[in-house]
PDB file of C-alpha atoms in Angstrom:
ATOM      1  CA  UNK A   2      -4.363 -12.265  -6.464  1.00 84.00           C
ATOM      2  CA  UNK A   3      -6.551  -9.141  -6.958  1.00 89.00           C
ATOM      3  CA  UNK A   4      -7.670  -8.467 -10.572  1.00 93.00           C
ATOM      4  CA  UNK A   5      -9.335  -5.286 -11.532  1.00 97.00           C
ATOM      5  CA  UNK A   6     -11.365  -5.218 -14.875  1.00 97.00           C
ATOM      6  CA  UNK A   7     -12.643  -2.343 -16.790  1.00 97.00           C
ATOM      7  CA  UNK A   8     -15.004  -2.931 -19.696  1.00 93.00           C
ATOM      8  CA  UNK A   9     -15.266  -1.489 -22.449  1.00 93.00           C
ATOM      9  CA  UNK A  10     -11.778  -0.188 -23.055  1.00 95.00           C
ATOM     10  CA  UNK A  11     -13.181   2.914 -25.042  1.00 96.00           C
ATOM     11  CA  UNK A  12     -16.282   4.722 -25.068  1.00 95.00           C
ATOM     12  CA  UNK A  13     -17.419   7.523 -27.483  1.00 97.00           C
ATOM     13  CA  UNK A  14     -20.371   9.569 -26.621  1.00 96.00           C
ATOM     14  CA  UNK A  15     -21.906  12.964 -27.494  1.00 96.00           C
ATOM     15  CA  UNK A  16     -21.789  15.789 -25.497  1.00 97.00           C
ATOM     16  CA  UNK A  17     -24.439  16.267 -22.732  1.00 97.00           C
ATOM     17  CA  UNK A  18     -24.909  12.604 -22.341  1.00 96.00           C
ATOM     18  CA  UNK A  19     -24.906  11.192 -18.815  1.00 97.00           C
ATOM     19  CA  UNK A  20     -22.640   7.898 -18.647  1.00 95.00           C
ATOM     20  CA  UNK A  21     -21.525   5.218 -16.577  1.00 97.00           C
ATOM     21  CA  UNK A  22     -18.060   3.591 -16.282  1.00 97.00           C
ATOM     22  CA  UNK A  23     -17.847   0.316 -14.593  1.00 97.00           C
ATOM     23  CA  UNK A  24     -15.218  -1.423 -12.748  1.00 98.00           C
ATOM     24  CA  UNK A  25     -15.056  -4.745 -11.131  1.00 97.00           C
ATOM     25  CA  UNK A  26     -12.645  -6.514  -8.730  1.00 96.00           C
ATOM     26  CA  UNK A  27     -12.249 -10.128  -7.656  1.00 95.00           C
ATOM     27  CA  UNK A  28     -11.211  -9.777  -4.019  1.00 89.00           C
ATOM     28  CA  UNK A  29     -13.916  -8.115  -2.006  1.00 87.00           C
ATOM     29  CA  UNK A  30     -11.958  -7.613   0.919  1.00 88.00           C
ATOM     30  CA  UNK A  31     -10.751  -4.205  -0.190  1.00 88.00           C
ATOM     31  CA  UNK A  32      -9.900  -1.340   2.056  1.00 84.00           C
ATOM     32  CA  UNK A  33     -10.700   1.477  -0.389  1.00 89.00           C
ATOM     33  CA  UNK A  34     -11.573   1.928  -4.161  1.00 93.00           C
ATOM     34  CA  UNK A  35     -10.333   5.097  -5.914  1.00 94.00           C
ATOM     35  CA  UNK A  36     -11.124   6.484  -9.322  1.00 97.00           C
ATOM     36  CA  UNK A  37      -8.550   8.421 -11.337  1.00 96.00           C
ATOM     37  CA  UNK A  38      -8.352  10.478 -14.335  1.00 97.00           C
ATOM     38  CA  UNK A  39      -5.552  10.318 -16.769  1.00 96.00           C
ATOM     39  CA  UNK A  40      -4.997  12.818 -19.535  1.00 94.00           C
ATOM     40  CA  UNK A  41      -2.652  11.455 -22.690  1.00 90.00           C
ATOM     41  CA  UNK A  42       0.975  11.176 -21.681  1.00 84.00           C
ATOM     42  CA  UNK A  43       0.173  12.681 -18.177  1.00 88.00           C
ATOM     43  CA  UNK A  44       0.130  11.567 -14.454  1.00 91.00           C
ATOM     44  CA  UNK A  45      -3.056  10.529 -12.597  1.00 94.00           C
ATOM     45  CA  UNK A  46      -5.412  12.935 -10.860  1.00 93.00           C
ATOM     46  CA  UNK A  47      -7.557  11.325  -8.167  1.00 92.00           C
ATOM     47  CA  UNK A  48     -11.285  11.998  -8.747  1.00 95.00           C
ATOM     48  CA  UNK A  49     -12.863   9.948  -5.857  1.00 95.00           C
ATOM     49  CA  UNK A  50     -12.085   7.683  -2.848  1.00 92.00           C
ATOM     50  CA  UNK A  51     -14.494   5.509  -1.336  1.00 92.00           C
ATOM     51  CA  UNK A  52     -13.485   3.858   1.885  1.00 88.00           C
ATOM     52  CA  UNK A  53     -14.934   0.129   2.324  1.00 88.00           C
ATOM     53  CA  UNK A  54     -17.343   1.120   4.686  1.00 89.00           C
ATOM     54  CA  UNK A  55     -18.954   3.684   2.211  1.00 91.00           C
ATOM     55  CA  UNK A  56     -21.530   3.170  -0.488  1.00 93.00           C
ATOM     56  CA  UNK A  57     -20.802   6.317  -2.665  1.00 95.00           C
ATOM     57  CA  UNK A  58     -19.055   9.589  -3.202  1.00 95.00           C
ATOM     58  CA  UNK A  59     -19.977  12.659  -4.915  1.00 96.00           C
ATOM     59  CA  UNK A  60     -17.871  15.563  -6.340  1.00 95.00           C
ATOM     60  CA  UNK A  61     -19.718  18.028  -8.795  1.00 96.00           C
ATOM     61  CA  UNK A  62     -20.909  16.247 -11.726  1.00 97.00           C
ATOM     62  CA  UNK A  63     -19.228  12.796 -10.737  1.00 97.00           C
ATOM     63  CA  UNK A  64     -20.689  10.081  -8.421  1.00 97.00           C
ATOM     64  CA  UNK A  65     -18.922   6.960  -7.789  1.00 97.00           C
ATOM     65  CA  UNK A  66     -20.751   4.025  -6.047  1.00 97.00           C
ATOM     66  CA  UNK A  67     -19.083   0.874  -4.484  1.00 96.00           C
ATOM     67  CA  UNK A  68     -20.712  -2.605  -3.893  1.00 95.00           C
ATOM     68  CA  UNK A  69     -18.285  -4.780  -2.130  1.00 92.00           C
ATOM     69  CA  UNK A  70     -20.349  -7.867  -1.866  1.00 91.00           C
ATOM     70  CA  UNK A  71     -20.703  -8.007  -5.824  1.00 94.00           C
ATOM     71  CA  UNK A  72     -17.152  -6.489  -6.545  1.00 95.00           C
ATOM     72  CA  UNK A  73     -18.306  -3.526  -8.418  1.00 96.00           C
ATOM     73  CA  UNK A  74     -18.094   0.162  -8.673  1.00 97.00           C
ATOM     74  CA  UNK A  75     -19.415   2.512 -11.151  1.00 97.00           C
ATOM     75  CA  UNK A  76     -18.474   6.104 -11.945  1.00 98.00           C
ATOM     76  CA  UNK A  77     -21.480   8.333 -13.164  1.00 98.00           C
ATOM     77  CA  UNK A  78     -20.653  11.405 -15.104  1.00 98.00           C
ATOM     78  CA  UNK A  79     -23.597  13.761 -15.516  1.00 97.00           C
ATOM     79  CA  UNK A  80     -23.927  16.021 -18.433  1.00 97.00           C
ATOM     80  CA  UNK A  81     -20.700  15.070 -20.157  1.00 97.00           C
ATOM     81  CA  UNK A  82     -18.451  17.646 -21.760  1.00 97.00           C
ATOM     82  CA  UNK A  83     -15.583  17.542 -24.349  1.00 97.00           C
ATOM     83  CA  UNK A  84     -13.302  18.418 -21.521  1.00 96.00           C
ATOM     84  CA  UNK A  85     -14.143  15.078 -19.819  1.00 97.00           C
ATOM     85  CA  UNK A  86     -12.242  13.342 -22.554  1.00 97.00           C
ATOM     86  CA  UNK A  87      -9.591  10.942 -20.800  1.00 97.00           C
ATOM     87  CA  UNK A  88      -8.823   7.744 -19.716  1.00 97.00           C
ATOM     88  CA  UNK A  89     -10.595   6.787 -16.396  1.00 98.00           C
ATOM     89  CA  UNK A  90      -8.854   4.204 -14.181  1.00 98.00           C
ATOM     90  CA  UNK A  91     -10.065   2.445 -10.991  1.00 97.00           C
ATOM     91  CA  UNK A  92      -7.731   1.194  -8.370  1.00 96.00           C
ATOM     92  CA  UNK A  93      -8.328  -0.849  -5.212  1.00 93.00           C
ATOM     93  CA  UNK A  94      -6.216  -1.186  -2.007  1.00 89.00           C
ATOM     94  CA  UNK A  95      -6.294  -4.133   0.476  1.00 81.00           C
ATOM     95  CA  UNK A  96      -6.158  -3.975   4.223  1.00 75.00           C
ATOM     96  CA  UNK A  97      -2.667  -3.992   5.329  1.00 69.00           C
ATOM     97  CA  UNK A  98      -1.341  -3.470   1.956  1.00 57.00           C
ATOM     98  CA  UNK A  99       0.174  -0.080   2.840  1.00 66.00           C
ATOM     99  CA  UNK A 100      -1.622   1.669   0.066  1.00 69.00           C
ATOM    100  CA  UNK A 101      -0.219  -0.368  -2.603  1.00 86.00           C
ATOM    101  CA  UNK A 102      -2.778   0.089  -5.458  1.00 92.00           C
ATOM    102  CA  UNK A 103      -4.036  -2.446  -7.947  1.00 94.00           C
ATOM    103  CA  UNK A 104      -5.337  -0.846 -11.081  1.00 97.00           C
ATOM    104  CA  UNK A 105      -7.680  -1.814 -13.919  1.00 97.00           C
ATOM    105  CA  UNK A 106      -6.520  -0.881 -17.647  1.00 97.00           C
ATOM    106  CA  UNK A 107      -8.720   1.990 -17.777  1.00 97.00           C
ATOM    107  CA  UNK A 108     -11.724   3.319 -19.985  1.00 97.00           C
ATOM    108  CA  UNK A 109     -10.588   5.926 -22.554  1.00 97.00           C
ATOM    109  CA  UNK A 110     -13.735   8.309 -22.983  1.00 97.00           C
ATOM    110  CA  UNK A 111     -14.376  10.514 -25.882  1.00 97.00           C
ATOM    111  CA  UNK A 112     -16.840  13.123 -25.648  1.00 97.00           C
ATOM    112  CA  UNK A 113     -17.994  14.605 -29.001  1.00 96.00           C
ATOM    113  CA  UNK A 114     -18.961  18.286 -29.329  1.00 94.00           C
TER     114      UNK A 114
ATOM    115  CA  UNK B  11       2.589  24.004  -2.377  1.00 65.00           C
ATOM    116  CA  UNK B  12       4.480  21.760  -5.178  1.00 75.00           C
ATOM    117  CA  UNK B  13       2.853  18.570  -5.814  1.00 91.00           C
ATOM    118  CA  UNK B  14       4.867  15.353  -6.627  1.00 95.00           C
ATOM    119  CA  UNK B  15       7.500  16.138  -9.168  1.00 96.00           C
ATOM    120  CA  UNK B  16       9.503  13.761 -11.088  1.00 97.00           C
ATOM    121  CA  UNK B  17      12.621  14.216 -13.385  1.00 97.00           C
ATOM    122  CA  UNK B  18      13.503  13.942 -16.172  1.00 97.00           C
ATOM    123  CA  UNK B  19      10.210  14.025 -18.207  1.00 96.00           C
ATOM    124  CA  UNK B  20      11.639  12.061 -21.005  1.00 96.00           C
ATOM    125  CA  UNK B  21      14.395   9.832 -21.413  1.00 96.00           C
ATOM    126  CA  UNK B  22      15.815   7.660 -24.338  1.00 98.00           C
ATOM    127  CA  UNK B  23      18.103   4.636 -23.594  1.00 98.00           C
ATOM    128  CA  UNK B  24      19.540   1.732 -25.328  1.00 98.00           C
ATOM    129  CA  UNK B  25      19.237  -1.909 -24.512  1.00 98.00           C
ATOM    130  CA  UNK B  26      21.509  -2.739 -21.922  1.00 97.00           C
ATOM    131  CA  UNK B  27      22.048   0.667 -20.359  1.00 98.00           C
ATOM    132  CA  UNK B  28      21.219   1.692 -16.943  1.00 98.00           C
ATOM    133  CA  UNK B  29      18.850   4.495 -15.996  1.00 98.00           C
ATOM    134  CA  UNK B  30      17.971   6.666 -12.762  1.00 98.00           C
ATOM    135  CA  UNK B  31      14.653   8.395 -12.487  1.00 98.00           C
ATOM    136  CA  UNK B  32      14.031  10.795  -9.428  1.00 98.00           C
ATOM    137  CA  UNK B  33      10.974  11.831  -7.360  1.00 98.00           C
ATOM    138  CA  UNK B  34      10.177  14.578  -4.790  1.00 97.00           C
ATOM    139  CA  UNK B  35       7.145  13.704  -2.657  1.00 95.00           C
ATOM    140  CA  UNK B  36       4.376  16.395  -2.072  1.00 92.00           C
ATOM    141  CA  UNK B  37       5.224  18.643   1.040  1.00 90.00           C
ATOM    142  CA  UNK B  38       4.572  16.496   4.309  1.00 86.00           C
ATOM    143  CA  UNK B  39       4.756  13.137   2.625  1.00 89.00           C
ATOM    144  CA  UNK B  40       6.975  10.493   3.773  1.00 89.00           C
ATOM    145  CA  UNK B  41       5.928   7.444   1.816  1.00 90.00           C
ATOM    146  CA  UNK B  42       6.900   7.227  -1.971  1.00 94.00           C
ATOM    147  CA  UNK B  43       5.697   4.296  -4.369  1.00 95.00           C
ATOM    148  CA  UNK B  44       6.644   3.866  -7.872  1.00 97.00           C
ATOM    149  CA  UNK B  45       4.563   2.337 -10.788  1.00 97.00           C
ATOM    150  CA  UNK B  46       5.234   1.346 -14.275  1.00 98.00           C
ATOM    151  CA  UNK B  47       2.702   2.021 -16.779  1.00 97.00           C
ATOM    152  CA  UNK B  48       3.028   0.312 -20.319  1.00 96.00           C
ATOM    153  CA  UNK B  49       1.016   1.726 -23.145  1.00 93.00           C
ATOM    154  CA  UNK B  50      -2.556   1.033 -22.980  1.00 91.00           C
ATOM    155  CA  UNK B  51      -2.271  -0.777 -19.642  1.00 94.00           C
ATOM    156  CA  UNK B  52      -2.861   0.290 -16.024  1.00 95.00           C
ATOM    157  CA  UNK B  53       0.040   1.347 -13.888  1.00 96.00           C
ATOM    158  CA  UNK B  54       1.771  -1.645 -11.990  1.00 97.00           C
ATOM    159  CA  UNK B  55       3.164  -1.340  -8.477  1.00 96.00           C
ATOM    160  CA  UNK B  56       7.029  -1.740  -8.468  1.00 97.00           C
ATOM    161  CA  UNK B  57       7.892  -0.888  -4.864  1.00 95.00           C
ATOM    162  CA  UNK B  58       7.176   1.401  -1.850  1.00 93.00           C
ATOM    163  CA  UNK B  59       9.570   3.252   0.365  1.00 93.00           C
ATOM    164  CA  UNK B  60       9.098   4.598   3.863  1.00 89.00           C
ATOM    165  CA  UNK B  61      11.861   5.652   6.254  1.00 89.00           C
ATOM    166  CA  UNK B  62      14.500   5.092   3.714  1.00 92.00           C
ATOM    167  CA  UNK B  63      13.582   1.124   3.470  1.00 92.00           C
ATOM    168  CA  UNK B  64      11.680  -0.614   0.904  1.00 92.00           C
ATOM    169  CA  UNK B  65       8.690  -1.890   2.608  1.00 89.00           C
ATOM    170  CA  UNK B  66       6.827  -3.415  -0.189  1.00 88.00           C
ATOM    171  CA  UNK B  67       7.693  -4.937  -3.441  1.00 93.00           C
ATOM    172  CA  UNK B  68       5.556  -5.974  -6.626  1.00 93.00           C
ATOM    173  CA  UNK B  69       6.402  -8.562  -9.194  1.00 94.00           C
ATOM    174  CA  UNK B  70       9.494  -6.857 -10.654  1.00 97.00           C
ATOM    175  CA  UNK B  71      12.900  -8.303 -11.072  1.00 97.00           C
ATOM    176  CA  UNK B  72      15.899  -7.248  -9.192  1.00 96.00           C
ATOM    177  CA  UNK B  73      17.015  -5.070 -12.102  1.00 97.00           C
ATOM    178  CA  UNK B  74      14.690  -2.735 -10.442  1.00 98.00           C
ATOM    179  CA  UNK B  75      15.991  -0.928  -7.460  1.00 97.00           C
ATOM    180  CA  UNK B  76      15.489   1.870  -5.405  1.00 97.00           C
ATOM    181  CA  UNK B  77      16.489   4.519  -2.695  1.00 96.00           C
ATOM    182  CA  UNK B  78      14.861   6.890  -0.295  1.00 97.00           C
ATOM    183  CA  UNK B  79      16.853   9.920   0.977  1.00 96.00           C
ATOM    184  CA  UNK B  80      16.295  11.452   4.533  1.00 95.00           C
ATOM    185  CA  UNK B  81      14.465  14.221   2.772  1.00 94.00           C
ATOM    186  CA  UNK B  82      11.913  11.505   1.604  1.00 94.00           C
ATOM    187  CA  UNK B  83      12.900  11.972  -1.851  1.00 97.00           C
ATOM    188  CA  UNK B  84      13.541   8.696  -3.939  1.00 97.00           C
ATOM    189  CA  UNK B  85      15.099   7.386  -6.960  1.00 98.00           C
ATOM    190  CA  UNK B  86      14.386   4.543  -9.198  1.00 98.00           C
ATOM    191  CA  UNK B  87      17.167   2.350 -10.984  1.00 98.00           C
ATOM    192  CA  UNK B  88      16.663   0.080 -13.735  1.00 98.00           C
ATOM    193  CA  UNK B  89      19.721  -2.019 -14.684  1.00 97.00           C
ATOM    194  CA  UNK B  90      20.372  -3.915 -17.995  1.00 97.00           C
ATOM    195  CA  UNK B  91      17.529  -2.223 -19.927  1.00 98.00           C
ATOM    196  CA  UNK B  92      15.154  -4.204 -22.209  1.00 98.00           C
ATOM    197  CA  UNK B  93      12.922  -2.967 -24.773  1.00 97.00           C
ATOM    198  CA  UNK B  94      10.051  -3.948 -22.483  1.00 97.00           C
ATOM    199  CA  UNK B  95      10.888  -1.508 -19.991  1.00 98.00           C
ATOM    200  CA  UNK B  96       9.708   1.149 -22.228  1.00 98.00           C
ATOM    201  CA  UNK B  97       6.765   2.915 -20.306  1.00 97.00           C
ATOM    202  CA  UNK B  98       5.598   5.804 -18.135  1.00 97.00           C
ATOM    203  CA  UNK B  99       7.104   5.558 -14.739  1.00 98.00           C
ATOM    204  CA  UNK B 100       4.921   7.273 -11.888  1.00 97.00           C
ATOM    205  CA  UNK B 101       5.794   8.232  -8.508  1.00 96.00           C
ATOM    206  CA  UNK B 102       3.215   8.602  -5.814  1.00 94.00           C
ATOM    207  CA  UNK B 103       3.442   9.922  -2.239  1.00 92.00           C
ATOM    208  CA  UNK B 104       1.321   9.600   0.820  1.00 85.00           C
ATOM    209  CA  UNK B 105       0.931  11.824   3.822  1.00 75.00           C
ATOM    210  CA  UNK B 106       2.311  10.930   7.090  1.00 62.00           C
ATOM    211  CA  UNK B 107       0.305   8.744   9.027  1.00 62.00           C
ATOM    212  CA  UNK B 108      -2.041   8.306   6.332  1.00 59.00           C
ATOM    213  CA  UNK B 109      -0.670   5.086   4.489  1.00 54.00           C
ATOM    214  CA  UNK B 110      -4.161   4.034   3.604  1.00 57.00           C
ATOM    215  CA  UNK B 111      -5.201   7.166   2.052  1.00 67.00           C
ATOM    216  CA  UNK B 112      -5.380   8.568  -1.354  1.00 76.00           C
ATOM    217  CA  UNK B 113      -1.841   8.804  -3.106  1.00 83.00           C
ATOM    218  CA  UNK B 114      -0.719  11.743  -4.938  1.00 90.00           C
ATOM    219  CA  UNK B 115       0.729  10.983  -8.288  1.00 93.00           C
ATOM    220  CA  UNK B 116       3.309  12.979 -10.274  1.00 95.00           C
ATOM    221  CA  UNK B 117       3.357  13.704 -14.122  1.00 94.00           C
ATOM    222  CA  UNK B 118       5.474  10.776 -14.730  1.00 96.00           C
ATOM    223  CA  UNK B 119       9.020  10.055 -16.657  1.00 97.00           C
ATOM    224  CA  UNK B 120       8.384   8.646 -20.319  1.00 97.00           C
ATOM    225  CA  UNK B 121      11.242   6.043 -20.737  1.00 98.00           C
ATOM    226  CA  UNK B 122      11.983   4.674 -24.399  1.00 98.00           C
ATOM    227  CA  UNK B 123      14.306   1.939 -24.616  1.00 98.00           C
ATOM    228  CA  UNK B 124      15.963   1.360 -28.174  1.00 97.00           C
TER     229      UNK B 124
END
């Protein structure tokens, strides 16, 4: 059974800091890995999707990396801003799973002005 | 182009009642998945509908059932509500022929069971 872990559960940093959010998964035979952002009480917004054959994806100040062999992914946020405050979730899908996603519990990020 | 829409946004029910939640997928999408997100937890997969049939199901009891209509919209029904069913219910859709690509999520329906 695939399990996804995100530690710590919460993180508070000052504005401008570069930060790394971690995600680990138990079954390395994933099809892809996604990072989502969730604002309080809202739905999920896809930030980055990494296919199993890829090592990283970049979008603006965000960079996500994937190491399948070790079962790890990181989301790097450069020059953090108060508007980055949200919960960040990673999710994996398995081959043949018809896009069913298995999520971690998320990391709640607070960026202090 | 409207994204994934869900209704209602909020709902309050009492134990034992039944509830129906609705989802309209993003235009051009034919696959709809439902997830339950309890407070402080990640979303948990309930089931997925494609071509009006349940294609895959997560670890949820039979009290949870669904339906997909010819226009690809979907309903989630929960019978005999329990306090533990209180959660944010999220609907997600996939584009045609891209079942392994990113899912687009709706804003969710917040269900409170008293």
